[in-house]
Each structure stands twice: as C-alpha cells, then as structure tokens.
PDB file of C-alpha atoms in Angstrom:
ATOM      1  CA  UNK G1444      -2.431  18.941  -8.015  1.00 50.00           C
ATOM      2  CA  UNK G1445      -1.689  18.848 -12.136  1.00 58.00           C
ATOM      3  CA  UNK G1446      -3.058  15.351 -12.969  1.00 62.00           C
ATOM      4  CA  UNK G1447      -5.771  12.821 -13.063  1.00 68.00           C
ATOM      5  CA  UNK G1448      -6.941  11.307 -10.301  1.00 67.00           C
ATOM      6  CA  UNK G1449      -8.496   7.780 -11.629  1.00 67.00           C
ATOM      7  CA  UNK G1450      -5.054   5.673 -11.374  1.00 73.00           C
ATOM      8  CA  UNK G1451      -4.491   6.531  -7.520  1.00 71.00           C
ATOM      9  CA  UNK G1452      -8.059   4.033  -7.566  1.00 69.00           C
ATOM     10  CA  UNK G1453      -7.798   1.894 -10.830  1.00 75.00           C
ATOM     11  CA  UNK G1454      -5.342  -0.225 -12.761  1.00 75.00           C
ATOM     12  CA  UNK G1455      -5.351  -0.432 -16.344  1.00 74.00           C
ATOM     13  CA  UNK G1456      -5.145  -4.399 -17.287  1.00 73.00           C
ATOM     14  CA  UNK G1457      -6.102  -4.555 -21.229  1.00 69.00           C
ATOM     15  CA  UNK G1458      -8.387  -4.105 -23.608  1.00 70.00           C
ATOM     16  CA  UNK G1459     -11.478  -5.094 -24.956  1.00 70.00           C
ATOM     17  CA  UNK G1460     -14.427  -5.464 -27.859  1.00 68.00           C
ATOM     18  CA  UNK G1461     -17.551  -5.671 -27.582  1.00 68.00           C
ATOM     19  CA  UNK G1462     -19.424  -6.960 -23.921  1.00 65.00           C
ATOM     20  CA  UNK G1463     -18.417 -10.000 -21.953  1.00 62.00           C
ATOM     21  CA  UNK G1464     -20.254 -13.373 -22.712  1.00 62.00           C
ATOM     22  CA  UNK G1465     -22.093 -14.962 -19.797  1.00 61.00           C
ATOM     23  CA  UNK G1466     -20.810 -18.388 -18.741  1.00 59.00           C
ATOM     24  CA  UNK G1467     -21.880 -21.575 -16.660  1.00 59.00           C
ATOM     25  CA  UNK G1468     -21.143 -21.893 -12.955  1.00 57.00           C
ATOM     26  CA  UNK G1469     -18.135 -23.621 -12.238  1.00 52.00           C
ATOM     27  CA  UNK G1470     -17.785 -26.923 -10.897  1.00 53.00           C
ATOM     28  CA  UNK G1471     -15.273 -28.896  -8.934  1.00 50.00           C
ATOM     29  CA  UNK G1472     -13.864 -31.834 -10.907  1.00 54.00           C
ATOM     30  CA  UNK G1473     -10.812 -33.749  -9.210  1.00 53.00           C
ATOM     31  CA  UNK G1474      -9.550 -35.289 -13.007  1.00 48.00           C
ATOM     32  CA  UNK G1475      -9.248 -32.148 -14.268  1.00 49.00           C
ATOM     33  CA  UNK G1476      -7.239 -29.884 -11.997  1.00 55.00           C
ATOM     34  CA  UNK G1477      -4.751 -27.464 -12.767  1.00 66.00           C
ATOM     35  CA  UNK G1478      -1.131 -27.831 -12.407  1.00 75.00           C
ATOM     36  CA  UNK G1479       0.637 -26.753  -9.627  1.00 84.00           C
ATOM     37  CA  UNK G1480       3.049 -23.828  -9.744  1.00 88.00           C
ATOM     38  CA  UNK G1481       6.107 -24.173  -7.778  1.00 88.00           C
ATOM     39  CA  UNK G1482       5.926 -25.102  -4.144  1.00 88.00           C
ATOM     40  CA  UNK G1483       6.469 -22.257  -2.151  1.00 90.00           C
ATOM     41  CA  UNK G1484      10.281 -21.658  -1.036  1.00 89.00           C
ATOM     42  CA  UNK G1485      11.131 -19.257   1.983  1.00 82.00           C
ATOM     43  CA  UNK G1486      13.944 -18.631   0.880  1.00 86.00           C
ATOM     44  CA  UNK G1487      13.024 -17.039  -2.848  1.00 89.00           C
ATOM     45  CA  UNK G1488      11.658 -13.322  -3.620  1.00 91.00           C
ATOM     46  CA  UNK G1489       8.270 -13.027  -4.275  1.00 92.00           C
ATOM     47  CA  UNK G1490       6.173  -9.992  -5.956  1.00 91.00           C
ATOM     48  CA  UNK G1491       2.620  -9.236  -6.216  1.00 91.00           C
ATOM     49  CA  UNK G1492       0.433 -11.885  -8.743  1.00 92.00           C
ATOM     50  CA  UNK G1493       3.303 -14.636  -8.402  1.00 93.00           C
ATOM     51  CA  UNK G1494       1.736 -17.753  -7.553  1.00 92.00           C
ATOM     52  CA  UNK G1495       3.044 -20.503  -5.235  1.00 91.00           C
ATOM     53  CA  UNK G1496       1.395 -24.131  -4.341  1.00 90.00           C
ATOM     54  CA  UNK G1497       1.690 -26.064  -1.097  1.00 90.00           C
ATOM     55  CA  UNK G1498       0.709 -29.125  -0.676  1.00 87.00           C
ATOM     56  CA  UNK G1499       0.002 -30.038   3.252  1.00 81.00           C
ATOM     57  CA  UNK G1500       0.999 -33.689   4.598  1.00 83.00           C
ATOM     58  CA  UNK G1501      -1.017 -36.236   3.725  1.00 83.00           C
ATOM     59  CA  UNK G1502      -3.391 -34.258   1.200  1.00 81.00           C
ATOM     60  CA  UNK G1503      -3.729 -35.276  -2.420  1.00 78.00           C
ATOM     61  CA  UNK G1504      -3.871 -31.865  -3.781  1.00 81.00           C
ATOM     62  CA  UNK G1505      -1.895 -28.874  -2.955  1.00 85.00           C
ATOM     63  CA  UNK G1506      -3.585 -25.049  -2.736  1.00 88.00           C
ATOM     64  CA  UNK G1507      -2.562 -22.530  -5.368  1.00 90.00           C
ATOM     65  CA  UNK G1508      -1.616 -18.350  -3.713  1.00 91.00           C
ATOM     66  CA  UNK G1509      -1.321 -15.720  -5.711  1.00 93.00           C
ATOM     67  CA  UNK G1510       0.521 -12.762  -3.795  1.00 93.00           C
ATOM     68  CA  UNK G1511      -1.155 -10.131  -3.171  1.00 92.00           C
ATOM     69  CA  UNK G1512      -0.904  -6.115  -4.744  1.00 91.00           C
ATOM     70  CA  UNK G1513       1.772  -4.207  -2.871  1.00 88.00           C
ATOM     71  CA  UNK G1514       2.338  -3.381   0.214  1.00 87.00           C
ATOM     72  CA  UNK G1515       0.916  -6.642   1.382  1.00 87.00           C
ATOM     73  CA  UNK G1516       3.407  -8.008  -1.391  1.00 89.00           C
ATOM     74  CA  UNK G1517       6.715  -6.544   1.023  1.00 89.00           C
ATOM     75  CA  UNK G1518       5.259  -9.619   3.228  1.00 89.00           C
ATOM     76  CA  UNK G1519       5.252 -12.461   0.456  1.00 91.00           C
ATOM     77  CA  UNK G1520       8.751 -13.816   1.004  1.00 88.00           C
ATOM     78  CA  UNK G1521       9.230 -13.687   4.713  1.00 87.00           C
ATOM     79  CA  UNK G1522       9.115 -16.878   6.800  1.00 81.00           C
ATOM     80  CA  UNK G1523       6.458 -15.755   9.106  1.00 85.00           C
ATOM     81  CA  UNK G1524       3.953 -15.361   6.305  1.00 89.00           C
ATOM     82  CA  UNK G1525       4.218 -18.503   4.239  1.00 88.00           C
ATOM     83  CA  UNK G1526       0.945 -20.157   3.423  1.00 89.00           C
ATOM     84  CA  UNK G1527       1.987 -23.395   4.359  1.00 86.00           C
ATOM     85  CA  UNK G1528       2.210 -21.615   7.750  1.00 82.00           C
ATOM     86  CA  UNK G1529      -1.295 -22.578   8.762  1.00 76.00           C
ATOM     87  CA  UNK G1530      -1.761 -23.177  11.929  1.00 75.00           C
ATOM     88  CA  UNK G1531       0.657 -19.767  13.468  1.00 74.00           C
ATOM     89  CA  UNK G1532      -1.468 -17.505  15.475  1.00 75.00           C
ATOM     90  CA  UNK G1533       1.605 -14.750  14.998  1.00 75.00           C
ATOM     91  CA  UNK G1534      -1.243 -12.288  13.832  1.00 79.00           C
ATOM     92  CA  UNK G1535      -4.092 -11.308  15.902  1.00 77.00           C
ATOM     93  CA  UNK G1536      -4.002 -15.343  16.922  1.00 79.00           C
ATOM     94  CA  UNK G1537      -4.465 -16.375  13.727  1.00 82.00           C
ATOM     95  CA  UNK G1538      -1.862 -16.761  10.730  1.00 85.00           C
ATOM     96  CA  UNK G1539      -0.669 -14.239   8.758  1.00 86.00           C
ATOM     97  CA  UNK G1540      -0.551 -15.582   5.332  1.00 86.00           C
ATOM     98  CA  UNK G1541      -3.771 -13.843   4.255  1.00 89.00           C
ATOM     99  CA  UNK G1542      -2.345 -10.244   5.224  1.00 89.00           C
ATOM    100  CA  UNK G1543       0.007 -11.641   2.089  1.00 90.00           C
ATOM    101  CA  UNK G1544      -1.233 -14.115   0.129  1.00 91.00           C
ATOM    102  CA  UNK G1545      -4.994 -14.697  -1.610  1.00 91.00           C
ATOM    103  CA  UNK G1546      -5.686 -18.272  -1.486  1.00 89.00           C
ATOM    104  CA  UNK G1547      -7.065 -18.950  -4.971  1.00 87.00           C
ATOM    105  CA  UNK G1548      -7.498 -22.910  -5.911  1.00 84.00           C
ATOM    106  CA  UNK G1549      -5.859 -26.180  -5.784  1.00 83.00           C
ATOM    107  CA  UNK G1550      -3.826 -28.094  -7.864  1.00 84.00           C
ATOM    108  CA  UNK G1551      -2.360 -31.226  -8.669  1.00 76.00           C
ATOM    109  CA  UNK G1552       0.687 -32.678 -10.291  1.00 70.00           C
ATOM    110  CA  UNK G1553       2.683 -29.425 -12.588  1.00 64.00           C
ATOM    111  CA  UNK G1554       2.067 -27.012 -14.647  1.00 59.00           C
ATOM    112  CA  UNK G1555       1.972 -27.939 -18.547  1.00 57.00           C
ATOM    113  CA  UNK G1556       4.127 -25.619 -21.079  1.00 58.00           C
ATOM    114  CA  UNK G1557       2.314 -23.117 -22.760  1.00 57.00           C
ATOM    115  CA  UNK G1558       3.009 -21.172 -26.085  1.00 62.00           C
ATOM    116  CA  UNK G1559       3.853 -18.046 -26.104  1.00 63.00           C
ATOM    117  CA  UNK G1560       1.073 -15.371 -26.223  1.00 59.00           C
ATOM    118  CA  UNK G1561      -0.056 -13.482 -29.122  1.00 60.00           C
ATOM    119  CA  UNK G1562      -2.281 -10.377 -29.336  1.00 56.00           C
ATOM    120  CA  UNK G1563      -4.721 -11.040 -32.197  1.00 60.00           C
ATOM    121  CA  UNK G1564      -7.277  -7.882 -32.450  1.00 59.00           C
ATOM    122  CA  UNK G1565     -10.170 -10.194 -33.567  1.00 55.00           C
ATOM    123  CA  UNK G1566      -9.994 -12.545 -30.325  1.00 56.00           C
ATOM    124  CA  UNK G1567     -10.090  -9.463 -28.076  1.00 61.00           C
ATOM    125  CA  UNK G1568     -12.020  -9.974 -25.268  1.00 67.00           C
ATOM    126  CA  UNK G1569     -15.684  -8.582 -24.813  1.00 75.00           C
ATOM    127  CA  UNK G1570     -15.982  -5.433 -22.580  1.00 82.00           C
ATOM    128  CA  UNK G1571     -16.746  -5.791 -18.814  1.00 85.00           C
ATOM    129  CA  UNK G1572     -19.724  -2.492 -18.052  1.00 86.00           C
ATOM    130  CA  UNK G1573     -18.699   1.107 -18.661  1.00 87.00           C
ATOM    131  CA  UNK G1574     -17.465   3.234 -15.915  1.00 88.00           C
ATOM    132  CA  UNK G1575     -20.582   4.601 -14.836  1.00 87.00           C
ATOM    133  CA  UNK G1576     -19.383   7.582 -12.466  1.00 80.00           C
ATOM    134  CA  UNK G1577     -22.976   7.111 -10.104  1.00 85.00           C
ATOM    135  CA  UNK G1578     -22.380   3.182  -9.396  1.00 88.00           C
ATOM    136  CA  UNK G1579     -20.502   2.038  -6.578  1.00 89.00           C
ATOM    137  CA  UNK G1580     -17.242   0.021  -6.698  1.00 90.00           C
ATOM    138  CA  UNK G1581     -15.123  -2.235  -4.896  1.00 89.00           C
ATOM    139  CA  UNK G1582     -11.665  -3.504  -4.695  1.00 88.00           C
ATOM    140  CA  UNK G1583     -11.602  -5.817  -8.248  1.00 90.00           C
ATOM    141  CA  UNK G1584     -14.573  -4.777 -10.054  1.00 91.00           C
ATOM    142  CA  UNK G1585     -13.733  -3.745 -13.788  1.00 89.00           C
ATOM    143  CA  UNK G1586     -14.680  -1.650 -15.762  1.00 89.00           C
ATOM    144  CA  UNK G1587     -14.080  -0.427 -19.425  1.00 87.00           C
ATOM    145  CA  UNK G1588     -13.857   2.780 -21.404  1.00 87.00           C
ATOM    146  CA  UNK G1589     -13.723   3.567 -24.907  1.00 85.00           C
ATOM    147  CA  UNK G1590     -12.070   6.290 -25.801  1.00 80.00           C
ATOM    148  CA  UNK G1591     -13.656   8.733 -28.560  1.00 81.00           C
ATOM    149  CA  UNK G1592     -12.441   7.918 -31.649  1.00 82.00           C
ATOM    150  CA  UNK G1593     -11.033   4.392 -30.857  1.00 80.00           C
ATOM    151  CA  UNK G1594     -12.202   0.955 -31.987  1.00 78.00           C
ATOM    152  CA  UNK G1595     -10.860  -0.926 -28.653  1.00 78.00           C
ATOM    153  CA  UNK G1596     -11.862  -0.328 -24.964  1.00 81.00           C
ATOM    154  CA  UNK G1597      -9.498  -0.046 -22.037  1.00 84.00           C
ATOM    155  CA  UNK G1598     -10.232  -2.130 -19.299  1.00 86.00           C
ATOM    156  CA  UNK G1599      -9.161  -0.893 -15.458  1.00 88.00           C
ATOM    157  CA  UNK G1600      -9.821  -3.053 -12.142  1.00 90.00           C
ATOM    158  CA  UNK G1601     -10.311  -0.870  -9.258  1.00 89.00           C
ATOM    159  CA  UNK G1602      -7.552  -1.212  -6.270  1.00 88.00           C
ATOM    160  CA  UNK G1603      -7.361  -3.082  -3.585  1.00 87.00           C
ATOM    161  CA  UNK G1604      -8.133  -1.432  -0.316  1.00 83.00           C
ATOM    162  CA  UNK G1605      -7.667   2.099   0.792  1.00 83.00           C
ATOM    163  CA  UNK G1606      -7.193   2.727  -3.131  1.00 83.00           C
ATOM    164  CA  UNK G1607     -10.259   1.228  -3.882  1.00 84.00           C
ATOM    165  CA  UNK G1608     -12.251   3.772  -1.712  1.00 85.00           C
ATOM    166  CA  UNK G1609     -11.806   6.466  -4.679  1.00 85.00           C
ATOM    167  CA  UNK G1610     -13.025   3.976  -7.145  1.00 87.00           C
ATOM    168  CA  UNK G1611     -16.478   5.572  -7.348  1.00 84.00           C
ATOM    169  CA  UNK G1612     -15.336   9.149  -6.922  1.00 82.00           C
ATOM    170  CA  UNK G1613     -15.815  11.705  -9.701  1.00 73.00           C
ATOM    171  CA  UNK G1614     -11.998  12.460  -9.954  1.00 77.00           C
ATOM    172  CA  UNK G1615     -10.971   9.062 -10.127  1.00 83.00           C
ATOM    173  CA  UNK G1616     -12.921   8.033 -13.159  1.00 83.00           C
ATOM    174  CA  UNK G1617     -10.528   6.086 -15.592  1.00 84.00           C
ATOM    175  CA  UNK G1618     -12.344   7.812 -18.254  1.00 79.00           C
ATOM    176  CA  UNK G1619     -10.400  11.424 -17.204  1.00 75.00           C
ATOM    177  CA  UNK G1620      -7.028  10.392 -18.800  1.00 66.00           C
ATOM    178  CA  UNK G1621      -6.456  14.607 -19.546  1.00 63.00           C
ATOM    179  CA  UNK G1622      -7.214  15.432 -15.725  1.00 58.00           C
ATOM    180  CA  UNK G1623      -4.126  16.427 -14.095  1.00 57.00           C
ATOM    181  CA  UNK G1624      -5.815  16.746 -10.148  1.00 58.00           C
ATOM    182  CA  UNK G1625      -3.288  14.830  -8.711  1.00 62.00           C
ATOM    183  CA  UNK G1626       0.808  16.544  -8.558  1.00 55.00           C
ATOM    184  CA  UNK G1627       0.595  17.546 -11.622  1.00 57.00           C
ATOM    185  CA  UNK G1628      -0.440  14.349 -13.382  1.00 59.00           C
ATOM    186  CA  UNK G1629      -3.162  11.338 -13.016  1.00 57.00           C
ATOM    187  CA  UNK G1630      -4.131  10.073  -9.693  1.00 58.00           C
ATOM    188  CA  UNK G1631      -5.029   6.742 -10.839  1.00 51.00           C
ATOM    189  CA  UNK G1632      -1.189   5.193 -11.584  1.00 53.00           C
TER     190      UNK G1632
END
C-alpha cells in the first residue's frame, strides 16, 4: 500500500556497536533491592512502560509493574485493573491486572536520584543478532541492523501480540526502511 511493512511488527528502541556481552545468571539478594517507584494510585493516568509498586499488607517488599504496550495500556488506570487488585476474579475468574500490567520485580524502600543521561558513542551498547529474515520471532526478541554505510546499528524489539505475528515475515523486516507496502509508507511504525 506505498510503505514498509517492518514497523506494523517491530519497534525501533536504539542503537548499538558491536555484539552483546554474555553475563551471569541473576540472583535474588534481599540487601540489595531496587527502589520502589511510586505506589500505584487509581486515581492517576497511566501509559504504556510507566511503572508502579504495591506493597501488599504485611509483606516486606512491594512488587514493581510496568504497564503494558497499548491497547492493554487504555486499561492501566482504571480501578478494576490495579495490581494491588489480586484476589478479583472480574476476568475469566481471575484478576485482570495482567490483561494491563507485566509484573516485573520487587522492591523495597524508594527510588534513588539519578543523573541525567548522556549519549556517549563509545559506551554504545553491543548489538543483539541481525535480523535474519528465515528465523522465527516472538513478541520482545531484538534484533539489530546496520545500515550500509553506517558505523552504528539500529536495534528494533518485535511487538507484542497480534503485531508480533509479522515479526518473521519477509515484508516486515526492519531492514526494508525504503519499502513503502503498507498505505503508502512503512508497516512497521
């Protein structure tokens, strides 16, 4: 239909140098939890990647959401789907905070001020695999592509579900930025 298809399935989230480093296996340790972010409140506006904490009575630590990629996100800041709603059985008899919010670690005490952040070109990240148009992807996986004639590699993270079901299809590849399949422009935005 006039553009590329790839951002209908993928979303572009940086860059990147090089390949990714491997790293240990992660490990619970109680003295060095996060912060919390603020306690969720029913009555503020929430978008997709915010993160909330609640802590239940009588726990130590609270749980950290993070809510979820639109149109899940339309749910985040309505009563019936708060995730300190645990025990509702509003959907399907069971609660509907996971139809809104991805439950995604816990937490303890607040968070700690951070500086601001700064793009440095030397401390880019390495590259996750290249978009391999044969391999089969789900909702999160990333991948990278280097354009010709550039130094730096893009990296996209395939959509969440039914977007992610064109993340392995030829037209969809993040690497057809000139393909204009899709109305007239990309499919992948």
């Amino acid at each position: 239909n006039g553009g590329p298809c790839w951002p209908e399935a993928w979303n572009k989230i940086g860059g990147c140098d090089g390949t990714y480093t491997p790293t240990s296996t992660p490990t619970f340790d109680p003295a060095n939890i996060e912060g919390c972010p603020e306690e969720y409140d029913d009555s503020a506006d929430y978008e997709e990647g915010d993160k909330v904490s609640v802590t239940p009575a009588g726990e130590t630590y609270g749980k950290v959401y993070q809510c979820r990629n639109w149109p899940a996100s339309g749910h985040c800041g309505q009563d019936g789907y708060s995730p300190a709603n645990i025990d509702d059985t509003g959907c399907n008899g069971g609660p509907c905070w996971p139809e809104a919010w991805n439950k995604i670690g816990g937490c303890d005490g607040t968070y700690t001020p951070t500086s601001t952040p700064t793009f440095d070109p030397a401390n880019i990240e390495g590259c996750p695999e290249e978009y391999d148009d044969s391999a089969d992807y789900e909702e999160g996986d990333k991948v990278s592509v280097t354009p010709a004639g550039e130094t730096y590699g893009k990296v996209y993270q395939c959509r969440n579900w039914p977007a992610s079901g064109h993340c392995g299809q030829d037209g969809y590849s993040p690497a057809n930025i000139d393909d204009t399949g899709c109305n007239g422009g990309p499919c992948w935005p």
